[in-house]
mmCIF file of N, CA and C in Angstrom:
data_model
loop_
_atom_site.group_PDB
_atom_site.id
_atom_site.type_symbol
_atom_site.label_atom_id
_atom_site.label_comp_id
_atom_site.label_asym_id
_atom_site.label_seq_id
_atom_site.Cartn_x
_atom_site.Cartn_y
_atom_site.Cartn_z
ATOM 1 N N UNK A 215 98.762 94.028 113.901
ATOM 2 C CA UNK A 215 98.648 94.903 112.639
ATOM 3 C C UNK A 215 99.699 96.271 113.518
ATOM 4 N N UNK A 216 100.162 96.401 112.688
ATOM 5 C CA UNK A 216 101.007 97.747 113.245
ATOM 6 C C UNK A 216 100.507 98.941 112.192
ATOM 7 N N UNK A 217 100.159 100.210 112.727
ATOM 8 C CA UNK A 217 99.785 101.200 111.600
ATOM 9 C C UNK A 217 100.953 102.422 112.346
ATOM 10 N N UNK A 218 101.436 102.848 111.402
ATOM 11 C CA UNK A 218 101.850 104.229 111.566
ATOM 12 C C UNK A 218 101.073 105.273 110.794
ATOM 13 N N UNK A 219 101.089 106.647 111.361
ATOM 14 C CA UNK A 219 100.185 107.603 110.862
ATOM 15 C C UNK A 219 101.502 108.783 110.934
ATOM 16 N N UNK A 220 101.731 109.258 109.657
ATOM 17 C CA UNK A 220 102.498 110.452 109.548
ATOM 18 C C UNK A 220 101.567 111.863 108.965
ATOM 19 N N UNK A 221 101.718 112.655 109.636
ATOM 20 C CA UNK A 221 100.790 113.894 109.413
ATOM 21 C C UNK A 221 101.477 115.079 108.738
ATOM 22 N N UNK A 222 100.882 115.611 107.734
ATOM 23 C CA UNK A 222 101.510 117.227 107.234
ATOM 24 C C UNK A 222 100.518 117.991 107.843
ATOM 25 N N UNK A 223 101.118 119.058 107.726
ATOM 26 C CA UNK A 223 100.394 120.420 108.553
ATOM 27 C C UNK A 223 99.503 121.000 107.417
ATOM 28 N N UNK A 224 99.702 121.203 106.127
ATOM 29 C CA UNK A 224 99.149 122.042 105.205
ATOM 30 C C UNK A 224 97.394 121.921 105.146
ATOM 31 N N UNK A 225 96.924 120.633 105.529
ATOM 32 C CA UNK A 225 95.608 120.647 105.567
ATOM 33 C C UNK A 225 94.697 120.927 106.801
ATOM 34 N N UNK A 226 95.520 121.403 107.357
ATOM 35 C CA UNK A 226 94.736 121.887 108.908
ATOM 36 C C UNK A 226 93.570 122.446 108.740
ATOM 37 N N UNK A 227 93.493 123.702 108.123
ATOM 38 C CA UNK A 227 92.252 124.263 107.425
ATOM 39 C C UNK A 227 91.381 123.549 106.927
ATOM 40 N N UNK A 228 91.393 122.610 106.224
ATOM 41 C CA UNK A 228 90.609 121.612 105.417
ATOM 42 C C UNK A 228 90.077 120.772 105.831
ATOM 43 N N UNK A 229 88.337 120.675 105.523
ATOM 44 C CA UNK A 229 87.909 119.682 106.193
ATOM 45 C C UNK A 229 87.875 118.351 105.968
ATOM 46 N N UNK A 230 88.202 118.443 104.297
ATOM 47 C CA UNK A 230 88.575 116.968 103.463
ATOM 48 C C UNK A 230 90.280 116.512 103.617
ATOM 49 N N UNK A 231 90.493 115.630 104.521
ATOM 50 C CA UNK A 231 92.102 114.904 104.473
ATOM 51 C C UNK A 231 92.137 113.759 103.463
ATOM 52 N N UNK A 232 93.498 113.773 103.156
ATOM 53 C CA UNK A 232 93.858 112.715 102.355
ATOM 54 C C UNK A 232 95.098 111.950 102.828
ATOM 55 N N UNK A 233 94.930 110.820 102.685
ATOM 56 C CA UNK A 233 95.710 109.824 103.214
ATOM 57 C C UNK A 233 96.255 108.793 101.794
ATOM 58 N N UNK A 234 97.782 108.621 101.625
ATOM 59 C CA UNK A 234 98.128 107.444 101.289
ATOM 60 C C UNK A 234 98.153 106.309 102.099
ATOM 61 N N UNK A 235 97.596 105.160 101.905
ATOM 62 C CA UNK A 235 97.817 104.056 102.813
ATOM 63 C C UNK A 235 98.773 102.992 101.924
ATOM 64 N N UNK A 236 99.778 102.698 102.334
ATOM 65 C CA UNK A 236 100.848 101.444 101.902
ATOM 66 C C UNK A 236 100.819 100.508 102.930
ATOM 67 N N UNK A 237 100.433 99.453 102.529
ATOM 68 C CA UNK A 237 100.441 98.052 103.449
ATOM 69 C C UNK A 237 101.631 97.475 102.758
ATOM 70 N N UNK A 238 102.110 96.369 103.953
ATOM 71 C CA UNK A 238 103.199 95.694 103.485
ATOM 72 C C UNK A 238 103.085 94.462 102.884
ATOM 73 N N UNK A 239 103.908 93.812 102.121
ATOM 74 C CA UNK A 239 103.780 92.693 101.520
ATOM 75 C C UNK A 239 103.521 91.388 102.437
ATOM 76 N N UNK A 240 102.525 90.449 101.762
ATOM 77 C CA UNK A 240 102.163 89.331 102.340
ATOM 78 C C UNK A 240 102.674 88.125 101.737
ATOM 79 N N UNK A 241 101.951 87.403 102.042
ATOM 80 C CA UNK A 241 102.513 85.660 101.508
ATOM 81 C C UNK A 241 101.673 85.336 100.184
ATOM 82 N N UNK A 242 100.705 85.709 100.016
ATOM 83 C CA UNK A 242 100.225 85.126 99.364
ATOM 84 C C UNK A 242 100.321 85.835 97.794
ATOM 85 N N UNK A 243 100.137 85.233 96.786
ATOM 86 C CA UNK A 243 100.571 85.549 95.286
ATOM 87 C C UNK A 243 100.285 86.882 95.117
ATOM 88 N N UNK A 244 99.015 87.197 95.417
ATOM 89 C CA UNK A 244 98.674 88.580 95.035
ATOM 90 C C UNK A 244 99.304 89.733 96.222
ATOM 91 N N UNK A 245 99.808 89.417 97.081
ATOM 92 C CA UNK A 245 100.075 90.458 98.029
ATOM 93 C C UNK A 245 101.628 90.697 98.207
ATOM 94 N N UNK A 246 102.578 89.917 97.197
ATOM 95 C CA UNK A 246 103.905 89.644 97.305
ATOM 96 C C UNK A 246 104.516 91.263 97.114
ATOM 97 N N UNK A 247 103.936 91.956 96.939
ATOM 98 C CA UNK A 247 104.624 93.325 96.576
ATOM 99 C C UNK A 247 103.940 94.522 97.454
ATOM 100 N N UNK A 248 102.973 94.113 98.361
ATOM 101 C CA UNK A 248 102.240 95.054 99.263
ATOM 102 C C UNK A 248 101.155 95.582 98.370
ATOM 103 N N UNK A 249 100.724 96.720 98.840
ATOM 104 C CA UNK A 249 99.420 97.204 98.547
ATOM 105 C C UNK A 249 99.165 98.753 98.912
ATOM 106 N N UNK A 250 98.438 99.414 98.023
ATOM 107 C CA UNK A 250 98.518 100.913 98.028
ATOM 108 C C UNK A 250 96.865 101.305 97.931
ATOM 109 N N UNK A 251 96.625 102.339 98.666
ATOM 110 C CA UNK A 251 95.149 102.736 98.337
ATOM 111 C C UNK A 251 95.037 104.372 98.887
ATOM 112 N N UNK A 252 94.227 105.047 98.401
ATOM 113 C CA UNK A 252 93.750 106.243 98.852
ATOM 114 C C UNK A 252 92.708 106.304 99.508
ATOM 115 N N UNK A 253 92.900 107.194 100.832
ATOM 116 C CA UNK A 253 92.003 107.513 102.082
ATOM 117 C C UNK A 253 91.529 108.935 101.930
ATOM 118 N N UNK A 254 90.133 108.936 101.789
ATOM 119 C CA UNK A 254 89.792 110.391 101.922
ATOM 120 C C UNK A 254 88.845 110.605 103.018
ATOM 121 N N UNK A 255 89.091 111.379 103.950
ATOM 122 C CA UNK A 255 87.931 111.612 105.163
ATOM 123 C C UNK A 255 87.489 112.959 104.711
ATOM 124 N N UNK A 256 86.033 112.817 104.891
ATOM 125 C CA UNK A 256 84.998 114.063 104.488
ATOM 126 C C UNK A 256 84.458 114.056 105.518
ATOM 127 N N UNK A 257 85.378 115.340 106.293
ATOM 128 C CA UNK A 257 84.750 115.672 107.755
ATOM 129 C C UNK A 257 83.040 116.242 107.794
ATOM 130 N N UNK A 258 82.965 117.029 106.740
ATOM 131 C CA UNK A 258 81.612 117.880 106.583
ATOM 132 C C UNK A 258 80.541 116.400 106.606
ATOM 133 N N UNK A 259 81.013 115.238 105.872
ATOM 134 C CA UNK A 259 79.772 114.552 105.590
ATOM 135 C C UNK A 259 79.958 113.153 106.563
ATOM 136 N N UNK A 260 81.048 113.133 107.673
ATOM 137 C CA UNK A 260 81.360 112.345 108.139
ATOM 138 C C UNK A 260 81.444 110.909 107.767
ATOM 139 N N UNK A 261 82.274 111.171 106.593
ATOM 140 C CA UNK A 261 82.602 109.880 105.853
ATOM 141 C C UNK A 261 84.114 109.683 106.133
ATOM 142 N N UNK A 262 84.712 108.441 106.183
ATOM 143 C CA UNK A 262 85.929 108.088 106.112
ATOM 144 C C UNK A 262 86.016 106.851 104.906
ATOM 145 N N UNK A 263 86.683 106.997 103.797
ATOM 146 C CA UNK A 263 86.401 106.091 102.932
ATOM 147 C C UNK A 263 87.855 105.742 102.128
ATOM 148 N N UNK A 264 87.923 104.656 101.576
ATOM 149 C CA UNK A 264 89.193 104.145 100.994
ATOM 150 C C UNK A 264 88.834 104.218 99.624
ATOM 151 N N UNK A 265 89.606 104.212 98.611
ATOM 152 C CA UNK A 265 89.312 103.979 97.207
ATOM 153 C C UNK A 265 90.411 103.134 96.956
ATOM 154 N N UNK A 266 90.390 102.346 96.811
ATOM 155 C CA UNK A 266 91.232 100.797 96.265
ATOM 156 C C UNK A 266 91.406 100.401 95.006
ATOM 157 N N UNK A 267 92.206 100.455 94.180
ATOM 158 C CA UNK A 267 92.186 100.259 92.860
ATOM 159 C C UNK A 267 92.957 98.618 92.519
ATOM 160 N N UNK A 268 93.127 98.062 93.906
ATOM 161 C CA UNK A 268 93.736 96.517 93.650
ATOM 162 C C UNK A 268 92.891 95.501 93.957
ATOM 163 N N UNK A 269 91.690 95.593 93.501
ATOM 164 C CA UNK A 269 90.890 94.727 94.144
ATOM 165 C C UNK A 269 90.480 93.825 92.621
ATOM 166 N N UNK A 270 90.267 92.287 93.006
ATOM 167 C CA UNK A 270 89.943 91.691 91.564
ATOM 168 C C UNK A 270 89.112 90.320 92.071
ATOM 169 N N UNK A 271 89.124 89.755 91.238
ATOM 170 C CA UNK A 271 88.197 88.200 91.365
ATOM 171 C C UNK A 271 88.967 87.095 91.642
ATOM 172 N N UNK A 272 88.853 86.423 92.810
ATOM 173 C CA UNK A 272 89.652 85.321 93.234
ATOM 174 C C UNK A 272 89.360 84.137 92.213
ATOM 175 N N UNK A 273 88.211 84.277 91.743
ATOM 176 C CA UNK A 273 87.736 82.991 91.147
ATOM 177 C C UNK A 273 88.143 83.177 89.693
ATOM 178 N N UNK A 274 88.975 84.017 89.181
ATOM 179 C CA UNK A 274 89.322 84.280 88.065
ATOM 180 C C UNK A 274 90.124 83.171 87.502
ATOM 181 N N UNK A 275 89.762 82.398 86.245
ATOM 182 C CA UNK A 275 90.333 81.242 85.801
ATOM 183 C C UNK A 275 91.900 81.742 85.780
ATOM 184 N N UNK A 276 92.801 80.961 86.118
ATOM 185 C CA UNK A 276 94.466 80.928 85.975
ATOM 186 C C UNK A 276 94.936 82.430 86.693
ATOM 187 N N UNK A 277 94.383 82.537 87.765
ATOM 188 C CA UNK A 277 94.517 83.836 88.589
ATOM 189 C C UNK A 277 96.031 84.046 88.748
ATOM 190 N N UNK A 278 96.929 82.978 88.943
ATOM 191 C CA UNK A 278 98.332 83.441 89.415
ATOM 192 C C UNK A 278 99.029 83.539 88.157
ATOM 193 N N UNK A 279 98.731 82.993 87.208
ATOM 194 C CA UNK A 279 99.405 82.996 85.757
ATOM 195 C C UNK A 279 99.049 84.713 85.231
ATOM 196 N N UNK A 280 97.766 84.911 85.377
ATOM 197 C CA UNK A 280 97.330 86.372 84.705
ATOM 198 C C UNK A 280 98.217 87.224 85.623
ATOM 199 N N UNK A 281 98.046 87.033 86.827
ATOM 200 C CA UNK A 281 98.703 88.255 87.906
ATOM 201 C C UNK A 281 100.203 88.178 87.258
ATOM 202 N N UNK A 282 100.782 87.379 87.304
ATOM 203 C CA UNK A 282 102.394 87.151 86.812
ATOM 204 C C UNK A 282 102.506 88.065 85.655
ATOM 205 N N UNK A 283 101.742 87.667 84.657
ATOM 206 C CA UNK A 283 101.841 88.398 83.602
ATOM 207 C C UNK A 283 101.401 89.709 83.301
ATOM 208 N N UNK A 284 100.512 90.415 84.289
ATOM 209 C CA UNK A 284 100.128 91.342 84.554
ATOM 210 C C UNK A 284 98.856 91.265 83.264
ATOM 211 N N UNK A 285 98.177 90.482 83.356
ATOM 212 C CA UNK A 285 96.857 90.154 82.907
ATOM 213 C C UNK A 285 95.524 90.351 83.439
ATOM 214 N N UNK A 286 95.871 90.259 84.742
ATOM 215 C CA UNK A 286 94.622 90.274 85.765
ATOM 216 C C UNK A 286 93.633 91.603 85.745
ATOM 217 N N UNK A 287 92.307 91.387 85.504
ATOM 218 C CA UNK A 287 91.486 92.382 85.639
ATOM 219 C C UNK A 287 91.060 92.946 87.149
ATOM 220 N N UNK A 288 91.626 94.152 87.127
ATOM 221 C CA UNK A 288 91.239 94.807 88.350
ATOM 222 C C UNK A 288 89.948 95.559 88.740
ATOM 223 N N UNK A 289 89.511 95.901 89.660
ATOM 224 C CA UNK A 289 88.449 96.779 90.083
ATOM 225 C C UNK A 289 88.769 97.991 90.901
ATOM 226 N N UNK A 290 87.963 98.985 91.029
ATOM 227 C CA UNK A 290 87.929 99.990 91.884
ATOM 228 C C UNK A 290 86.540 99.688 92.973
ATOM 229 N N UNK A 291 87.231 99.547 94.290
ATOM 230 C CA UNK A 291 86.208 99.277 95.600
ATOM 231 C C UNK A 291 86.076 100.595 96.194
ATOM 232 N N UNK A 292 85.342 101.213 96.667
ATOM 233 C CA UNK A 292 85.234 102.208 97.908
ATOM 234 C C UNK A 292 84.479 101.745 98.878
ATOM 235 N N UNK A 293 85.328 101.395 100.032
ATOM 236 C CA UNK A 293 84.652 100.828 101.247
ATOM 237 C C UNK A 293 85.103 102.101 102.527
ATOM 238 N N UNK A 294 84.427 101.802 103.761
ATOM 239 C CA UNK A 294 85.000 102.456 104.938
ATOM 240 C C UNK A 294 86.403 102.172 105.163
ATOM 241 N N UNK A 295 86.890 102.842 105.954
ATOM 242 C CA UNK A 295 88.127 102.535 106.157
ATOM 243 C C UNK A 295 88.511 101.224 107.347
ATOM 244 N N UNK A 296 87.464 101.331 108.063
ATOM 245 C CA UNK A 296 87.426 99.963 108.921
ATOM 246 C C UNK A 296 87.277 98.593 107.992
ATOM 247 N N UNK A 297 86.450 98.635 106.855
ATOM 248 C CA UNK A 297 86.422 97.757 106.228
ATOM 249 C C UNK A 297 88.013 97.065 105.547
ATOM 250 N N UNK A 298 88.485 98.233 105.004
ATOM 251 C CA UNK A 298 89.846 97.845 104.426
ATOM 252 C C UNK A 298 90.913 97.527 105.419
ATOM 253 N N UNK A 299 90.823 98.161 106.698
ATOM 254 C CA UNK A 299 91.988 97.596 107.190
ATOM 255 C C UNK A 299 91.684 96.206 108.101
ATOM 256 N N UNK A 300 90.148 95.863 108.207
ATOM 257 C CA UNK A 300 90.108 94.474 108.539
ATOM 258 C C UNK A 300 90.585 93.430 107.665
ATOM 259 N N UNK A 301 90.907 93.636 106.595
ATOM 260 C CA UNK A 301 91.411 92.627 105.625
ATOM 261 C C UNK A 301 93.000 92.813 106.060
ATOM 262 N N UNK A 302 93.550 93.538 106.340
ATOM 263 C CA UNK A 302 95.009 93.800 106.500
ATOM 264 C C UNK A 302 95.872 93.527 107.970
ATOM 265 N N UNK A 303 94.347 93.549 109.058
ATOM 266 C CA UNK A 303 94.668 93.275 110.079
ATOM 267 C C UNK A 303 95.519 92.123 110.731
ATOM 268 N N UNK A 304 95.136 91.088 110.261
ATOM 269 C CA UNK A 304 96.156 89.727 110.518
ATOM 270 C C UNK A 304 97.032 89.666 110.276
ATOM 271 N N UNK A 305 97.516 90.284 109.040
ATOM 272 C CA UNK A 305 98.793 89.681 108.263
ATOM 273 C C UNK A 305 99.885 90.946 107.932
ATOM 274 N N UNK A 306 99.533 92.078 108.033
ATOM 275 C CA UNK A 306 99.982 93.088 107.136
ATOM 276 C C UNK A 306 100.487 94.365 108.148
ATOM 277 N N UNK A 307 101.332 95.183 107.722
ATOM 278 C CA UNK A 307 101.634 96.624 108.393
ATOM 279 C C UNK A 307 101.205 97.561 107.302
ATOM 280 N N UNK A 308 100.528 98.681 107.840
ATOM 281 C CA UNK A 308 99.656 99.851 107.044
ATOM 282 C C UNK A 308 100.517 100.975 107.518
ATOM 283 N N UNK A 309 100.989 101.741 106.419
ATOM 284 C CA UNK A 309 101.389 103.307 106.956
ATOM 285 C C UNK A 309 100.544 104.252 106.351
ATOM 286 N N UNK A 310 99.710 104.835 106.953
ATOM 287 C CA UNK A 310 98.883 106.151 106.765
ATOM 288 C C UNK A 310 99.800 107.331 106.417
ATOM 289 N N UNK A 311 100.131 107.998 105.511
ATOM 290 C CA UNK A 311 100.435 109.129 105.100
ATOM 291 C C UNK A 311 99.824 110.116 104.899
ATOM 292 N N UNK A 312 99.826 111.218 105.427
ATOM 293 C CA UNK A 312 98.649 112.277 105.066
ATOM 294 C C UNK A 312 99.429 113.382 104.292
ATOM 295 N N UNK A 313 98.621 113.308 102.907
ATOM 296 C CA UNK A 313 99.314 114.060 102.305
ATOM 297 C C UNK A 313 99.374 115.621 102.421
ATOM 298 N N UNK A 314 100.088 116.265 101.811
ATOM 299 C CA UNK A 314 100.633 117.557 102.110
ATOM 300 C C UNK A 314 99.751 118.467 100.879
ATOM 301 N N UNK A 315 98.468 118.410 101.005
ATOM 302 C CA UNK A 315 97.685 119.365 99.992
ATOM 303 C C UNK A 315 96.928 120.389 100.322
ATOM 304 N N UNK A 316 97.259 121.237 99.562
ATOM 305 C CA UNK A 316 96.211 122.526 99.599
ATOM 306 C C UNK A 316 94.578 122.248 99.505
ATOM 307 N N UNK A 317 93.596 123.257 99.812
ATOM 308 C CA UNK A 317 92.343 123.030 99.625
ATOM 309 C C UNK A 317 92.089 122.585 98.070
ATOM 310 N N UNK A 318 92.917 123.463 97.383
ATOM 311 C CA UNK A 318 92.696 123.520 95.858
ATOM 312 C C UNK A 318 93.164 122.172 95.466
ATOM 313 N N UNK A 319 94.470 121.671 95.888
ATOM 314 C CA UNK A 319 94.619 120.726 95.263
ATOM 315 C C UNK A 319 93.740 119.307 95.813
ATOM 316 N N UNK A 320 93.297 119.423 97.214
ATOM 317 C CA UNK A 320 92.338 118.125 97.381
ATOM 318 C C UNK A 320 91.087 117.915 96.706
ATOM 319 N N UNK A 321 90.838 119.539 96.313
ATOM 320 C CA UNK A 321 89.177 119.459 95.394
ATOM 321 C C UNK A 321 89.697 118.915 94.024
ATOM 322 N N UNK A 322 91.023 118.994 93.260
ATOM 323 C CA UNK A 322 91.370 118.645 92.004
ATOM 324 C C UNK A 322 91.437 116.998 92.411
ATOM 325 N N UNK A 323 92.212 116.664 93.426
ATOM 326 C CA UNK A 323 92.050 115.321 93.537
ATOM 327 C C UNK A 323 91.106 114.379 93.737
ATOM 328 N N UNK A 324 90.239 115.144 94.375
ATOM 329 C CA UNK A 324 88.889 114.452 94.716
ATOM 330 C C UNK A 324 88.188 114.467 93.605
ATOM 331 N N UNK A 325 87.927 115.673 92.637
ATOM 332 C CA UNK A 325 87.512 115.463 91.458
ATOM 333 C C UNK A 325 88.075 114.551 89.975
ATOM 334 N N UNK A 326 89.133 114.336 90.587
ATOM 335 C CA UNK A 326 89.607 113.381 89.367
ATOM 336 C C UNK A 326 89.381 111.942 89.988
ATOM 337 N N UNK A 327 89.446 111.526 91.247
ATOM 338 C CA UNK A 327 88.879 110.119 91.829
ATOM 339 C C UNK A 327 87.114 110.157 91.307
ATOM 340 N N UNK A 328 86.536 110.899 91.757
ATOM 341 C CA UNK A 328 85.482 111.060 91.230
ATOM 342 C C UNK A 328 84.810 110.648 89.721
ATOM 343 N N UNK A 329 85.811 111.365 88.924
ATOM 344 C CA UNK A 329 85.975 110.976 87.474
ATOM 345 C C UNK A 329 86.165 109.668 87.201
ATOM 346 N N UNK A 330 87.149 108.997 87.653
ATOM 347 C CA UNK A 330 87.631 107.747 87.461
ATOM 348 C C UNK A 330 86.439 106.793 87.979
ATOM 349 N N UNK A 331 85.852 107.290 88.939
ATOM 350 C CA UNK A 331 84.639 106.231 89.866
ATOM 351 C C UNK A 331 83.823 106.117 88.490
ATOM 352 N N UNK A 332 83.623 107.333 87.774
ATOM 353 C CA UNK A 332 82.452 106.822 87.019
ATOM 354 C C UNK A 332 82.782 106.275 85.419
ATOM 355 N N UNK A 333 83.915 106.120 85.376
ATOM 356 C CA UNK A 333 84.374 105.539 84.027
ATOM 357 C C UNK A 333 85.075 104.192 84.325
ATOM 358 N N UNK A 334 84.688 103.604 83.112
ATOM 359 C CA UNK A 334 85.739 102.019 83.035
ATOM 360 C C UNK A 334 87.005 102.176 81.972
ATOM 361 N N UNK A 335 87.748 102.157 82.636
ATOM 362 C CA UNK A 335 88.943 102.193 82.178
ATOM 363 C C UNK A 335 89.566 100.934 81.555
ATOM 364 N N UNK A 336 89.872 101.024 80.061
ATOM 365 C CA UNK A 336 90.542 99.784 79.522
ATOM 366 C C UNK A 336 92.013 100.131 79.185
ATOM 367 N N UNK A 337 92.968 99.561 79.584
ATOM 368 C CA UNK A 337 94.389 99.554 79.562
ATOM 369 C C UNK A 337 95.097 98.578 78.611
ATOM 370 N N UNK A 338 95.881 98.538 77.906
ATOM 371 C CA UNK A 338 96.792 97.251 77.352
ATOM 372 C C UNK A 338 96.843 95.862 78.358
ATOM 373 N N UNK A 339 96.197 95.229 77.856
ATOM 374 C CA UNK A 339 96.386 93.854 79.111
ATOM 375 C C UNK A 339 95.697 93.824 80.375
ATOM 376 N N UNK A 340 95.106 95.090 80.635
ATOM 377 C CA UNK A 340 94.381 95.115 81.878
ATOM 378 C C UNK A 340 93.401 96.053 82.051
ATOM 379 N N UNK A 341 92.340 95.396 82.619
ATOM 380 C CA UNK A 341 90.910 95.998 82.484
ATOM 381 C C UNK A 341 90.733 96.751 84.220
ATOM 382 N N UNK A 342 90.479 98.139 84.340
ATOM 383 C CA UNK A 342 89.626 98.476 85.461
ATOM 384 C C UNK A 342 88.402 98.687 85.430
ATOM 385 N N UNK A 343 87.365 97.952 86.344
ATOM 386 C CA UNK A 343 86.320 98.188 86.556
ATOM 387 C C UNK A 343 85.825 98.545 87.760
ATOM 388 N N UNK A 344 84.544 99.216 88.307
ATOM 389 C CA UNK A 344 84.320 99.565 89.404
ATOM 390 C C UNK A 344 83.331 98.534 90.260
ATOM 391 N N UNK A 345 83.613 98.485 91.476
ATOM 392 C CA UNK A 345 82.905 97.543 92.378
ATOM 393 C C UNK A 345 82.658 98.724 93.875
ATOM 394 N N UNK A 346 81.624 98.923 94.174
ATOM 395 C CA UNK A 346 81.497 99.600 95.338
ATOM 396 C C UNK A 346 80.638 99.134 96.496
ATOM 397 N N UNK A 347 81.144 99.402 97.433
ATOM 398 C CA UNK A 347 80.836 98.815 98.834
ATOM 399 C C UNK A 347 80.144 100.022 99.439
ATOM 400 N N UNK A 348 78.670 100.141 99.149
ATOM 401 C CA UNK A 348 77.911 101.462 99.675
ATOM 402 C C UNK A 348 78.313 101.803 101.007
ATOM 403 N N UNK A 349 79.192 102.898 101.366
ATOM 404 C CA UNK A 349 78.877 103.560 102.799
ATOM 405 C C UNK A 349 77.564 103.810 103.404
ATOM 406 N N UNK A 350 77.468 103.439 104.561
ATOM 407 C CA UNK A 350 76.182 103.985 105.404
ATOM 408 C C UNK A 350 75.816 102.926 105.935
#
């Protein structure tokens, strides 16, 4: 696996860092378009977590058809960075782009992520629900 890291400088004084994780396309049906997730490093709490909105149940009946039609149910998984990267280590390329956010923008983004984590969002043809791999 190849990991490229790009840094932006405006978060230097911020104890919480935000990254966009972008992973390359794979050969499986679900991975042909690549994958993205949000990484938030909470320095004060010593937590490095990934918020992954692209998780689904492989046992879903008619998985490939539902995926192709945009009818697959997705879940949000919150997991440690090491767990997320292990999934991609054998087959994918990941780019970690540190986002150029002020402390205020970082706080707003985290607030929005926490709000999303507390909701089940129903969208036309697509259901998002929550699955948490408890860090710790």
